[in-house]
């Protein structure tokens, strides 16, 4: 019995009602036991005084008094008995209803969490009450939070699965090419010349870059890097990246311009991290802009933010892809990016780094072949 009470909330609720009921009953019974005889005697004495004139009643008075008192007490006890039975029934019914309302959702959550632990991430619980109105109590809140947690777990699990699939897919292509070349060399189908070795070298290079990107992505996603936030001038941040890439732009024949606004405020930034973001954006702009195109780095103060953007006149991005390009491994044109060596990780890393600065990043493009602009906003150092 004790074990059942300890293990079931329904029993505990019922027991708490029973205790309240018993205490009420004891108090009531004790009170009537002490007060009823005195009150009764008091009223009887008053009645006696009224009937004083009638002498024929004098002998039977004490017997009548005793009989009346016994009957009164019996009637009182009977009423208390009925009251106790009615209260007990009410306690059973109410505790059943309450425990149905409280225990049932909790039990549902318990079973749902067990199913989630068994990898069934699509499990959700019913939210008790009226969510639209103001009928959301703590239990409904708990159910809502539970469902949110389950949805988040499901999303993370999906991402994990997708990541493994994507990584396997990304590794397969260069490996297949390397293996094919090696087999061709062994069978004598391919000649052991510089071109063949260059082809193999290009693929190993791609593998190396992919692994470096993955390592960087996992570090950034886990937040496993130190941020060295210092007061920086936007101009300095832009200059460093410009110097690093200017040669590559010249080689490809793409014009690189800088257009910085007047009196740009200082920002708190990690020079290396923001440099990495700018390198990724400028690297992409160079990659997706053909010779003769123009790339411009702009910076402006907008409210309490500094907007730094990289604008190109390249291939552009269609509207349906814009929101997804910051998702890891997402590439608009898989075949083209693959030949260019892109793995679709650069923008994901950039997004993480900008957000680590309390900023945000977004892309805009009027459409395919109409160029694109990538902008990130950093809060002004205040
Ligand atoms: P990748 O290494 O493939 O460039 P990113 O994460 O840097 O990976 O970019 C994701 C995708 O976004 C690219 O594959 C490309 O389709 C698109 N993209 C990025 N920058 C540009 C740009 N400047 N112009 C057009 N498309 C771009």
mmCIF file of C-alpha atoms and ligand atoms in Angstrom:
data_model
loop_
_atom_site.group_PDB
_atom_site.id
_atom_site.type_symbol
_atom_site.label_atom_id
_atom_site.label_comp_id
_atom_site.label_asym_id
_atom_site.label_seq_id
_atom_site.Cartn_x
_atom_site.Cartn_y
_atom_site.Cartn_z
ATOM 1 C CA UNK A 1 0.000 0.000 0.000
ATOM 2 C CA UNK A 2 2.745 2.468 1.048
ATOM 3 C CA UNK A 3 4.657 1.526 -2.102
ATOM 4 C CA UNK A 4 1.585 2.230 -4.246
ATOM 5 C CA UNK A 5 1.134 5.627 -2.555
ATOM 6 C CA UNK A 6 4.783 6.510 -2.989
ATOM 7 C CA UNK A 7 4.768 5.591 -6.672
ATOM 8 C CA UNK A 8 1.466 7.103 -7.802
ATOM 9 C CA UNK A 9 0.621 10.777 -7.844
ATOM 10 C CA UNK A 10 -3.107 9.924 -7.989
ATOM 11 C CA UNK A 11 -2.896 8.130 -4.641
ATOM 12 C CA UNK A 12 -1.012 11.044 -3.096
ATOM 13 C CA UNK A 13 -3.687 13.497 -4.242
ATOM 14 C CA UNK A 14 -6.437 11.252 -2.870
ATOM 15 C CA UNK A 15 -4.598 10.851 0.427
ATOM 16 C CA UNK A 16 -4.158 14.606 0.790
ATOM 17 C CA UNK A 17 -7.931 15.070 0.323
ATOM 18 C CA UNK A 18 -8.571 12.312 2.869
ATOM 19 C CA UNK A 19 -6.295 13.977 5.447
ATOM 20 C CA UNK A 20 -8.064 17.335 5.007
ATOM 21 C CA UNK A 21 -11.410 15.567 5.311
ATOM 22 C CA UNK A 22 -10.380 13.671 8.480
ATOM 23 C CA UNK A 23 -8.988 16.770 10.161
ATOM 24 C CA UNK A 24 -12.236 18.614 9.357
ATOM 25 C CA UNK A 25 -14.284 15.774 10.738
ATOM 26 C CA UNK A 26 -12.258 15.503 13.965
ATOM 27 C CA UNK A 27 -12.488 19.245 14.552
ATOM 28 C CA UNK A 28 -16.243 19.208 13.908
ATOM 29 C CA UNK A 29 -16.861 16.145 16.097
ATOM 30 C CA UNK A 30 -14.775 17.543 18.979
ATOM 31 C CA UNK A 31 -16.468 20.907 18.744
ATOM 32 C CA UNK A 32 -19.968 19.440 18.824
ATOM 33 C CA UNK A 33 -18.978 17.050 21.658
ATOM 34 C CA UNK A 34 -17.964 19.989 23.839
ATOM 35 C CA UNK A 35 -20.397 22.693 22.845
ATOM 36 C CA UNK A 36 -23.593 20.751 22.082
ATOM 37 C CA UNK A 37 -24.328 19.527 25.714
ATOM 38 C CA UNK A 38 -23.823 23.017 27.196
ATOM 39 C CA UNK A 39 -25.978 24.645 24.527
ATOM 40 C CA UNK A 40 -28.577 21.938 24.916
ATOM 41 C CA UNK A 41 -28.695 22.345 28.744
ATOM 42 C CA UNK A 42 -28.907 26.068 28.327
ATOM 43 C CA UNK A 43 -31.948 25.879 26.036
ATOM 44 C CA UNK A 44 -33.607 23.212 28.182
ATOM 45 C CA UNK A 45 -33.209 25.397 31.304
ATOM 46 C CA UNK A 46 -34.893 28.229 29.458
ATOM 47 C CA UNK A 47 -37.751 25.922 28.454
ATOM 48 C CA UNK A 48 -38.078 24.771 32.104
ATOM 49 C CA UNK A 49 -38.453 28.337 33.299
ATOM 50 C CA UNK A 50 -41.250 28.853 30.817
ATOM 51 C CA UNK A 51 -43.085 25.727 31.946
ATOM 52 C CA UNK A 52 -42.595 26.451 35.749
ATOM 53 C CA UNK A 53 -46.309 26.868 36.418
ATOM 54 C CA UNK A 54 -47.254 23.320 35.301
ATOM 55 C CA UNK A 55 -46.598 21.154 38.469
ATOM 56 C CA UNK A 56 -47.817 17.890 36.873
ATOM 57 C CA UNK A 57 -44.687 17.900 34.692
ATOM 58 C CA UNK A 58 -42.190 18.160 37.619
ATOM 59 C CA UNK A 59 -41.393 14.370 38.078
ATOM 60 C CA UNK A 60 -40.981 13.439 34.444
ATOM 61 C CA UNK A 61 -38.698 16.398 33.787
ATOM 62 C CA UNK A 62 -35.279 14.707 34.283
ATOM 63 C CA UNK A 63 -36.233 11.541 32.319
ATOM 64 C CA UNK A 64 -37.496 13.628 29.451
ATOM 65 C CA UNK A 65 -34.373 15.732 29.520
ATOM 66 C CA UNK A 66 -32.120 12.657 29.305
ATOM 67 C CA UNK A 67 -34.186 11.085 26.526
ATOM 68 C CA UNK A 68 -34.182 14.313 24.564
ATOM 69 C CA UNK A 69 -30.447 14.669 24.958
ATOM 70 C CA UNK A 70 -29.745 11.081 23.780
ATOM 71 C CA UNK A 71 -31.979 11.531 20.755
ATOM 72 C CA UNK A 72 -30.353 14.842 19.959
ATOM 73 C CA UNK A 73 -26.884 13.334 20.158
ATOM 74 C CA UNK A 74 -27.882 10.369 17.975
ATOM 75 C CA UNK A 75 -29.345 12.694 15.378
ATOM 76 C CA UNK A 76 -26.160 14.780 15.447
ATOM 77 C CA UNK A 77 -23.936 11.718 15.068
ATOM 78 C CA UNK A 78 -26.089 10.413 12.252
ATOM 79 C CA UNK A 79 -25.811 13.774 10.452
ATOM 80 C CA UNK A 80 -22.035 13.767 10.977
ATOM 81 C CA UNK A 81 -21.877 10.198 9.622
ATOM 82 C CA UNK A 82 -23.771 11.208 6.490
ATOM 83 C CA UNK A 83 -21.557 14.260 6.105
ATOM 84 C CA UNK A 84 -18.443 12.086 6.404
ATOM 85 C CA UNK A 85 -19.746 9.621 3.794
ATOM 86 C CA UNK A 86 -20.665 12.451 1.419
ATOM 87 C CA UNK A 87 -17.273 14.151 1.920
ATOM 88 C CA UNK A 88 -15.459 10.833 1.378
ATOM 89 C CA UNK A 89 -17.357 10.242 -1.884
ATOM 90 C CA UNK A 90 -16.577 13.810 -2.930
ATOM 91 C CA UNK A 91 -12.863 13.255 -2.094
ATOM 92 C CA UNK A 92 -12.784 10.096 -4.218
ATOM 93 C CA UNK A 93 -14.531 11.758 -7.173
ATOM 94 C CA UNK A 94 -12.561 15.021 -7.006
ATOM 95 C CA UNK A 95 -9.199 13.279 -6.583
ATOM 96 C CA UNK A 96 -10.050 11.015 -9.537
ATOM 97 C CA UNK A 97 -10.878 14.037 -11.711
ATOM 98 C CA UNK A 98 -7.821 16.018 -10.576
ATOM 99 C CA UNK A 99 -5.467 13.089 -10.931
ATOM 100 C CA UNK A 100 -6.876 12.466 -14.420
ATOM 101 C CA UNK A 101 -6.064 16.067 -15.308
ATOM 102 C CA UNK A 102 -2.668 16.162 -13.628
ATOM 103 C CA UNK A 103 -1.408 12.618 -13.770
ATOM 104 C CA UNK A 104 -2.523 11.742 -17.302
ATOM 105 C CA UNK A 105 -0.416 14.453 -19.046
ATOM 106 C CA UNK A 106 2.572 13.679 -16.826
ATOM 107 C CA UNK A 107 2.293 9.982 -17.631
ATOM 108 C CA UNK A 108 2.041 10.859 -21.327
ATOM 109 C CA UNK A 109 5.235 12.922 -21.041
ATOM 110 C CA UNK A 110 6.934 10.062 -19.235
ATOM 111 C CA UNK A 111 6.093 7.588 -22.029
ATOM 112 C CA UNK A 112 6.978 10.149 -24.713
ATOM 113 C CA UNK A 113 10.405 10.799 -23.172
ATOM 114 C CA UNK A 114 11.042 7.058 -23.034
ATOM 115 C CA UNK A 115 10.181 6.798 -26.732
ATOM 116 C CA UNK A 116 12.466 9.735 -27.521
ATOM 117 C CA UNK A 117 15.238 7.993 -25.588
ATOM 118 C CA UNK A 118 14.585 5.039 -27.927
ATOM 119 C CA UNK A 119 15.300 7.313 -30.943
ATOM 120 C CA UNK A 120 11.672 8.101 -31.846
ATOM 121 C CA UNK A 121 12.250 11.840 -32.165
ATOM 122 C CA UNK A 122 8.867 12.544 -33.770
ATOM 123 C CA UNK A 123 7.098 11.898 -30.444
ATOM 124 C CA UNK A 124 4.949 14.793 -29.115
ATOM 125 C CA UNK A 125 2.479 15.144 -26.206
ATOM 126 C CA UNK A 126 -1.001 16.730 -26.138
ATOM 127 C CA UNK A 127 -1.043 20.141 -24.517
ATOM 128 C CA UNK A 128 -3.828 20.188 -21.879
ATOM 129 C CA UNK A 129 -6.110 23.213 -21.773
ATOM 130 C CA UNK A 130 -6.757 26.002 -24.207
ATOM 131 C CA UNK A 131 -3.480 27.319 -25.671
ATOM 132 C CA UNK A 132 -5.106 30.108 -27.680
ATOM 133 C CA UNK A 133 -6.940 31.556 -24.658
ATOM 134 C CA UNK A 134 -5.364 32.275 -21.302
ATOM 135 C CA UNK A 135 -5.956 28.715 -20.095
ATOM 136 C CA UNK A 136 -2.267 27.761 -20.127
ATOM 137 C CA UNK A 137 -1.311 26.529 -16.676
ATOM 138 C CA UNK A 138 2.067 25.182 -15.518
ATOM 139 C CA UNK A 139 1.213 21.727 -16.807
ATOM 140 C CA UNK A 140 0.356 23.050 -20.273
ATOM 141 C CA UNK A 141 3.589 25.102 -20.174
ATOM 142 C CA UNK A 142 5.509 21.950 -19.318
ATOM 143 C CA UNK A 143 3.885 20.095 -22.225
ATOM 144 C CA UNK A 144 4.687 22.998 -24.581
ATOM 145 C CA UNK A 145 8.324 23.076 -23.421
ATOM 146 C CA UNK A 146 8.501 19.307 -23.756
ATOM 147 C CA UNK A 147 7.288 19.502 -27.365
ATOM 148 C CA UNK A 148 9.776 22.295 -28.116
ATOM 149 C CA UNK A 149 12.582 20.210 -26.681
ATOM 150 C CA UNK A 150 11.477 17.176 -28.723
ATOM 151 C CA UNK A 151 11.331 19.300 -31.905
ATOM 152 C CA UNK A 152 14.835 20.653 -31.243
ATOM 153 C CA UNK A 153 16.169 17.145 -30.650
ATOM 154 C CA UNK A 154 14.513 15.964 -33.859
ATOM 155 C CA UNK A 155 16.073 18.856 -35.786
ATOM 156 C CA UNK A 156 19.542 18.196 -34.316
ATOM 157 C CA UNK A 157 19.246 14.516 -35.118
ATOM 158 C CA UNK A 158 18.178 15.317 -38.694
ATOM 159 C CA UNK A 159 21.139 17.673 -39.056
ATOM 160 C CA UNK A 160 23.503 15.048 -37.705
ATOM 161 C CA UNK A 161 22.194 12.448 -40.147
ATOM 162 C CA UNK A 162 22.371 14.913 -42.994
ATOM 163 C CA UNK A 163 25.896 15.940 -42.014
ATOM 164 C CA UNK A 164 27.150 12.357 -42.088
ATOM 165 C CA UNK A 165 25.463 11.816 -45.459
ATOM 166 C CA UNK A 166 26.902 15.051 -46.860
ATOM 167 C CA UNK A 167 30.414 14.377 -45.605
ATOM 168 C CA UNK A 168 30.361 10.858 -47.076
ATOM 169 C CA UNK A 169 29.086 12.284 -50.350
ATOM 170 C CA UNK A 170 31.749 15.011 -50.425
ATOM 171 C CA UNK A 171 34.550 12.565 -49.700
ATOM 172 C CA UNK A 172 33.407 10.045 -52.273
ATOM 173 C CA UNK A 173 33.933 12.196 -55.395
ATOM 174 C CA UNK A 174 37.648 13.027 -54.996
ATOM 175 C CA UNK A 175 38.371 9.560 -53.655
ATOM 176 C CA UNK A 176 36.699 7.911 -56.644
ATOM 177 C CA UNK A 177 38.747 10.089 -59.004
ATOM 178 C CA UNK A 178 42.008 9.298 -57.182
ATOM 179 C CA UNK A 179 41.208 5.583 -57.158
ATOM 180 C CA UNK A 180 40.277 5.651 -60.850
ATOM 181 C CA UNK A 181 43.554 7.386 -61.729
ATOM 182 C CA UNK A 182 45.571 4.918 -59.661
ATOM 183 C CA UNK A 183 43.865 1.945 -61.312
ATOM 184 C CA UNK A 184 44.451 3.522 -64.720
ATOM 185 C CA UNK A 185 48.143 3.898 -63.862
ATOM 186 C CA UNK A 186 48.418 0.310 -62.611
ATOM 187 C CA UNK A 187 46.659 -1.093 -65.693
ATOM 188 C CA UNK A 188 48.771 1.038 -67.977
ATOM 189 C CA UNK A 189 45.658 2.795 -69.353
ATOM 190 C CA UNK A 190 46.958 6.108 -68.041
ATOM 191 C CA UNK A 191 50.476 7.276 -68.641
ATOM 192 C CA UNK A 192 52.539 8.266 -65.638
ATOM 193 C CA UNK A 193 52.990 11.838 -66.796
ATOM 194 C CA UNK A 194 52.775 15.221 -65.102
ATOM 195 C CA UNK A 195 49.116 15.696 -66.108
ATOM 196 C CA UNK A 196 47.994 12.496 -64.434
ATOM 197 C CA UNK A 197 49.849 13.349 -61.237
ATOM 198 C CA UNK A 198 48.482 16.891 -61.315
ATOM 199 C CA UNK A 199 44.976 15.478 -61.599
ATOM 200 C CA UNK A 200 45.575 13.258 -58.556
ATOM 201 C CA UNK A 201 47.177 16.152 -56.700
ATOM 202 C CA UNK A 202 44.143 18.390 -57.371
ATOM 203 C CA UNK A 203 41.831 15.810 -55.868
ATOM 204 C CA UNK A 204 43.975 15.291 -52.757
ATOM 205 C CA UNK A 205 44.093 19.057 -52.454
ATOM 206 C CA UNK A 206 40.294 19.131 -52.478
ATOM 207 C CA UNK A 207 40.153 16.442 -49.826
ATOM 208 C CA UNK A 208 42.594 18.426 -47.708
ATOM 209 C CA UNK A 209 40.505 21.619 -48.047
ATOM 210 C CA UNK A 210 37.301 19.776 -47.251
ATOM 211 C CA UNK A 211 38.819 18.282 -44.108
ATOM 212 C CA UNK A 212 40.209 21.672 -43.041
ATOM 213 C CA UNK A 213 36.760 23.232 -43.597
ATOM 214 C CA UNK A 214 35.068 20.473 -41.606
ATOM 215 C CA UNK A 215 37.515 20.875 -38.759
ATOM 216 C CA UNK A 216 36.952 24.622 -38.737
ATOM 217 C CA UNK A 217 33.164 24.167 -38.928
ATOM 218 C CA UNK A 218 33.106 21.778 -35.979
ATOM 219 C CA UNK A 219 35.277 24.170 -33.957
ATOM 220 C CA UNK A 220 33.078 27.131 -34.797
ATOM 221 C CA UNK A 221 29.799 25.271 -34.232
ATOM 222 C CA UNK A 222 30.988 23.984 -30.881
ATOM 223 C CA UNK A 223 32.176 27.493 -29.973
ATOM 224 C CA UNK A 224 35.583 25.916 -29.319
ATOM 225 C CA UNK A 225 37.632 28.993 -30.134
ATOM 226 C CA UNK A 226 38.700 32.061 -28.272
ATOM 227 C CA UNK A 227 37.336 35.467 -29.196
ATOM 228 C CA UNK A 228 39.734 38.294 -28.704
ATOM 229 C CA UNK A 229 37.379 41.276 -28.896
ATOM 230 C CA UNK A 230 39.204 44.577 -29.211
ATOM 231 C CA UNK A 231 38.203 48.044 -30.278
ATOM 232 C CA UNK A 232 38.843 48.100 -34.032
ATOM 233 C CA UNK A 233 38.478 50.571 -36.855
ATOM 234 C CA UNK A 234 36.436 49.184 -39.760
ATOM 235 C CA UNK A 235 38.982 50.555 -42.222
ATOM 236 C CA UNK A 236 41.801 48.493 -40.670
ATOM 237 C CA UNK A 237 39.691 45.335 -40.810
ATOM 238 C CA UNK A 238 38.939 45.875 -44.508
ATOM 239 C CA UNK A 239 42.503 46.897 -45.439
ATOM 240 C CA UNK A 240 44.077 43.662 -44.167
ATOM 241 C CA UNK A 241 41.783 41.452 -46.275
ATOM 242 C CA UNK A 242 42.156 43.713 -49.280
ATOM 243 C CA UNK A 243 45.937 43.382 -49.120
ATOM 244 C CA UNK A 244 45.700 39.594 -48.855
ATOM 245 C CA UNK A 245 43.449 39.163 -51.898
ATOM 246 C CA UNK A 246 44.336 42.017 -54.237
ATOM 247 C CA UNK A 247 46.800 39.895 -56.252
ATOM 248 C CA UNK A 248 44.265 37.131 -56.872
ATOM 249 C CA UNK A 249 41.725 39.685 -58.120
ATOM 250 C CA UNK A 250 44.299 41.134 -60.485
ATOM 251 C CA UNK A 251 45.220 37.692 -61.779
ATOM 252 C CA UNK A 252 41.612 36.874 -62.603
ATOM 253 C CA UNK A 253 40.926 40.314 -64.039
ATOM 254 C CA UNK A 254 38.242 41.300 -61.533
ATOM 255 C CA UNK A 255 38.252 44.903 -60.271
ATOM 256 C CA UNK A 256 38.303 45.279 -56.484
ATOM 257 C CA UNK A 257 37.088 48.583 -55.025
ATOM 258 C CA UNK A 258 36.753 49.899 -51.499
ATOM 259 C CA UNK A 259 34.065 52.417 -50.582
ATOM 260 C CA UNK A 260 34.101 53.330 -46.890
ATOM 261 C CA UNK A 261 31.710 55.902 -45.429
ATOM 262 C CA UNK A 262 32.865 59.005 -43.605
ATOM 263 C CA UNK A 263 33.534 58.904 -39.859
ATOM 264 C CA UNK A 264 32.880 55.204 -39.395
ATOM 265 C CA UNK A 265 32.539 54.335 -35.714
ATOM 266 C CA UNK A 266 34.728 51.765 -33.987
ATOM 267 C CA UNK A 267 33.487 48.226 -33.378
ATOM 268 C CA UNK A 268 34.460 45.519 -30.904
ATOM 269 C CA UNK A 269 35.832 42.758 -33.089
ATOM 270 C CA UNK A 270 38.284 39.885 -33.207
ATOM 271 C CA UNK A 271 40.544 40.942 -36.063
ATOM 272 C CA UNK A 272 41.307 37.373 -37.180
ATOM 273 C CA UNK A 273 37.681 36.241 -37.103
ATOM 274 C CA UNK A 274 36.280 39.228 -38.974
ATOM 275 C CA UNK A 275 39.223 38.870 -41.360
ATOM 276 C CA UNK A 276 38.113 35.293 -41.944
ATOM 277 C CA UNK A 277 34.528 36.420 -42.639
ATOM 278 C CA UNK A 278 35.732 39.029 -45.129
ATOM 279 C CA UNK A 279 38.081 36.493 -46.754
ATOM 280 C CA UNK A 280 35.184 34.052 -47.209
ATOM 281 C CA UNK A 281 32.908 36.721 -48.695
ATOM 282 C CA UNK A 282 35.581 38.165 -50.965
ATOM 283 C CA UNK A 283 36.774 34.675 -51.936
ATOM 284 C CA UNK A 284 33.214 33.821 -52.998
ATOM 285 C CA UNK A 285 32.788 37.125 -54.828
ATOM 286 C CA UNK A 286 35.970 36.394 -56.763
ATOM 287 C CA UNK A 287 34.958 32.821 -57.450
ATOM 288 C CA UNK A 288 31.441 33.676 -58.685
ATOM 289 C CA UNK A 289 32.407 36.734 -60.745
ATOM 290 C CA UNK A 290 33.847 36.326 -64.231
ATOM 291 C CA UNK A 291 36.820 38.320 -65.549
ATOM 292 C CA UNK A 292 35.882 41.932 -66.244
ATOM 293 C CA UNK A 293 33.479 42.013 -63.269
ATOM 294 C CA UNK A 294 33.631 44.368 -60.306
ATOM 295 C CA UNK A 295 33.653 43.630 -56.581
ATOM 296 C CA UNK A 296 33.139 46.434 -54.063
ATOM 297 C CA UNK A 297 33.648 46.402 -50.310
ATOM 298 C CA UNK A 298 31.376 48.980 -48.668
ATOM 299 C CA UNK A 299 30.964 50.077 -45.051
ATOM 300 C CA UNK A 300 28.299 52.407 -43.657
ATOM 301 C CA UNK A 301 26.886 53.223 -40.258
ATOM 302 C CA UNK A 302 23.172 52.346 -40.070
ATOM 303 C CA UNK A 303 21.627 53.254 -36.723
ATOM 304 C CA UNK A 304 23.712 51.636 -33.993
ATOM 305 C CA UNK A 305 25.294 49.160 -36.395
ATOM 306 C CA UNK A 306 28.061 49.221 -38.959
ATOM 307 C CA UNK A 307 27.083 47.421 -42.167
ATOM 308 C CA UNK A 308 30.001 45.951 -44.092
ATOM 309 C CA UNK A 309 29.053 44.552 -47.477
ATOM 310 C CA UNK A 310 30.749 42.778 -50.364
ATOM 311 C CA UNK A 311 28.985 43.501 -53.625
ATOM 312 C CA UNK A 312 29.766 41.692 -56.871
ATOM 313 C CA UNK A 313 28.587 41.760 -60.485
ATOM 314 C CA UNK A 314 28.821 37.975 -60.754
ATOM 315 C CA UNK A 315 26.460 35.051 -61.279
ATOM 316 C CA UNK A 316 23.901 36.261 -58.699
ATOM 317 C CA UNK A 317 21.586 34.067 -56.632
ATOM 318 C CA UNK A 318 17.952 33.199 -57.357
ATOM 319 C CA UNK A 319 15.489 34.201 -54.656
ATOM 320 C CA UNK A 320 14.631 30.608 -53.684
ATOM 321 C CA UNK A 321 18.251 29.895 -52.711
ATOM 322 C CA UNK A 322 18.981 33.063 -50.745
ATOM 323 C CA UNK A 323 17.759 31.827 -47.346
ATOM 324 C CA UNK A 324 19.548 28.510 -47.622
ATOM 325 C CA UNK A 325 23.043 29.452 -48.708
ATOM 326 C CA UNK A 326 24.097 29.904 -45.060
ATOM 327 C CA UNK A 327 23.153 26.289 -44.349
ATOM 328 C CA UNK A 328 26.163 24.019 -44.292
ATOM 329 C CA UNK A 329 26.935 22.133 -47.541
ATOM 330 C CA UNK A 330 24.318 24.144 -49.408
ATOM 331 C CA UNK A 331 25.451 25.064 -52.894
ATOM 332 C CA UNK A 332 23.286 26.667 -55.520
ATOM 333 C CA UNK A 333 24.914 24.896 -58.434
ATOM 334 C CA UNK A 334 26.415 21.701 -57.140
ATOM 335 C CA UNK A 335 28.335 20.730 -60.265
ATOM 336 C CA UNK A 336 29.860 24.184 -60.816
ATOM 337 C CA UNK A 337 30.840 24.668 -57.188
ATOM 338 C CA UNK A 338 32.332 21.214 -57.087
ATOM 339 C CA UNK A 339 34.634 21.905 -59.995
ATOM 340 C CA UNK A 340 35.543 25.166 -58.280
ATOM 341 C CA UNK A 341 36.296 23.268 -55.096
ATOM 342 C CA UNK A 342 33.560 24.861 -52.945
ATOM 343 C CA UNK A 343 32.107 22.666 -50.228
ATOM 344 C CA UNK A 344 29.297 24.973 -49.092
ATOM 345 C CA UNK A 345 30.801 25.513 -45.629
ATOM 346 C CA UNK A 346 32.355 28.974 -45.945
ATOM 347 C CA UNK A 347 29.149 30.967 -45.425
ATOM 348 C CA UNK A 348 28.081 28.755 -42.495
ATOM 349 C CA UNK A 349 31.378 29.538 -40.766
ATOM 350 C CA UNK A 350 30.999 33.246 -41.598
ATOM 351 C CA UNK A 351 27.482 33.283 -40.089
ATOM 352 C CA UNK A 352 28.699 31.668 -36.849
ATOM 353 C CA UNK A 353 31.600 34.094 -36.530
ATOM 354 C CA UNK A 354 29.457 37.180 -37.162
ATOM 355 C CA UNK A 355 26.842 35.986 -34.666
ATOM 356 C CA UNK A 356 29.598 35.401 -32.106
ATOM 357 C CA UNK A 357 30.222 39.176 -32.397
ATOM 358 C CA UNK A 358 26.543 39.865 -31.654
ATOM 359 C CA UNK A 359 25.998 40.684 -35.318
ATOM 360 C CA UNK A 360 24.024 39.255 -38.237
ATOM 361 C CA UNK A 361 24.688 38.416 -41.870
ATOM 362 C CA UNK A 362 22.449 38.243 -44.931
ATOM 363 C CA UNK A 363 22.559 38.052 -48.703
ATOM 364 C CA UNK A 364 20.682 39.957 -51.393
ATOM 365 C CA UNK A 365 20.554 39.448 -55.138
ATOM 366 C CA UNK A 366 18.235 40.751 -57.859
ATOM 367 C CA UNK A 367 18.458 37.305 -59.483
ATOM 368 C CA UNK A 368 20.640 35.007 -61.589
ATOM 369 C CA UNK A 369 23.444 36.750 -63.509
ATOM 370 C CA UNK A 370 22.686 40.076 -61.781
ATOM 371 C CA UNK A 371 25.320 40.005 -59.063
ATOM 372 C CA UNK A 372 24.875 39.662 -55.315
ATOM 373 C CA UNK A 373 25.581 41.553 -52.118
ATOM 374 C CA UNK A 374 26.586 39.929 -48.845
ATOM 375 C CA UNK A 375 26.281 42.201 -45.818
ATOM 376 C CA UNK A 376 27.166 41.691 -42.179
ATOM 377 C CA UNK A 377 26.239 44.067 -39.406
ATOM 378 C CA UNK A 378 28.327 44.610 -36.270
ATOM 379 C CA UNK A 379 27.101 46.605 -33.283
ATOM 380 C CA UNK A 380 28.795 49.973 -32.836
ATOM 381 C CA UNK A 381 31.093 49.984 -29.799
ATOM 382 C CA UNK A 382 29.189 52.051 -27.268
HETATM 383 P P1 LIG B 1 31.351 27.417 -51.282
HETATM 384 O O1 LIG B 1 32.598 26.907 -50.696
HETATM 385 O O2 LIG B 1 30.586 26.404 -52.085
HETATM 386 O O3 LIG B 1 31.475 28.732 -51.948
HETATM 387 P P2 LIG B 1 29.854 28.880 -49.318
HETATM 388 O O4 LIG B 1 29.211 28.446 -48.048
HETATM 389 O O5 LIG B 1 30.854 29.958 -49.240
HETATM 390 O O6 LIG B 1 30.428 27.589 -49.979
HETATM 391 O O7 LIG B 1 28.701 29.320 -50.304
HETATM 392 C C1 LIG B 1 27.533 28.537 -50.450
HETATM 393 C C2 LIG B 1 26.900 28.745 -51.805
HETATM 394 O O8 LIG B 1 26.378 30.082 -51.895
HETATM 395 C C3 LIG B 1 27.872 28.645 -52.951
HETATM 396 O O9 LIG B 1 28.048 27.312 -53.358
HETATM 397 C C4 LIG B 1 27.196 29.470 -54.030
HETATM 398 O O10 LIG B 1 26.211 28.697 -54.667
HETATM 399 C C5 LIG B 1 26.497 30.548 -53.232
HETATM 400 N N1 LIG B 1 27.296 31.806 -53.210
HETATM 401 C C6 LIG B 1 28.114 32.238 -52.237
HETATM 402 N N2 LIG B 1 28.659 33.435 -52.549
HETATM 403 C C7 LIG B 1 28.165 33.766 -53.753
HETATM 404 C C8 LIG B 1 28.327 34.898 -54.609
HETATM 405 N N3 LIG B 1 29.131 35.913 -54.284
HETATM 406 N N4 LIG B 1 27.648 34.896 -55.776
HETATM 407 C C9 LIG B 1 26.837 33.885 -56.103
HETATM 408 N N5 LIG B 1 26.616 32.795 -55.336
HETATM 409 C C10 LIG B 1 27.279 32.731 -54.183
#
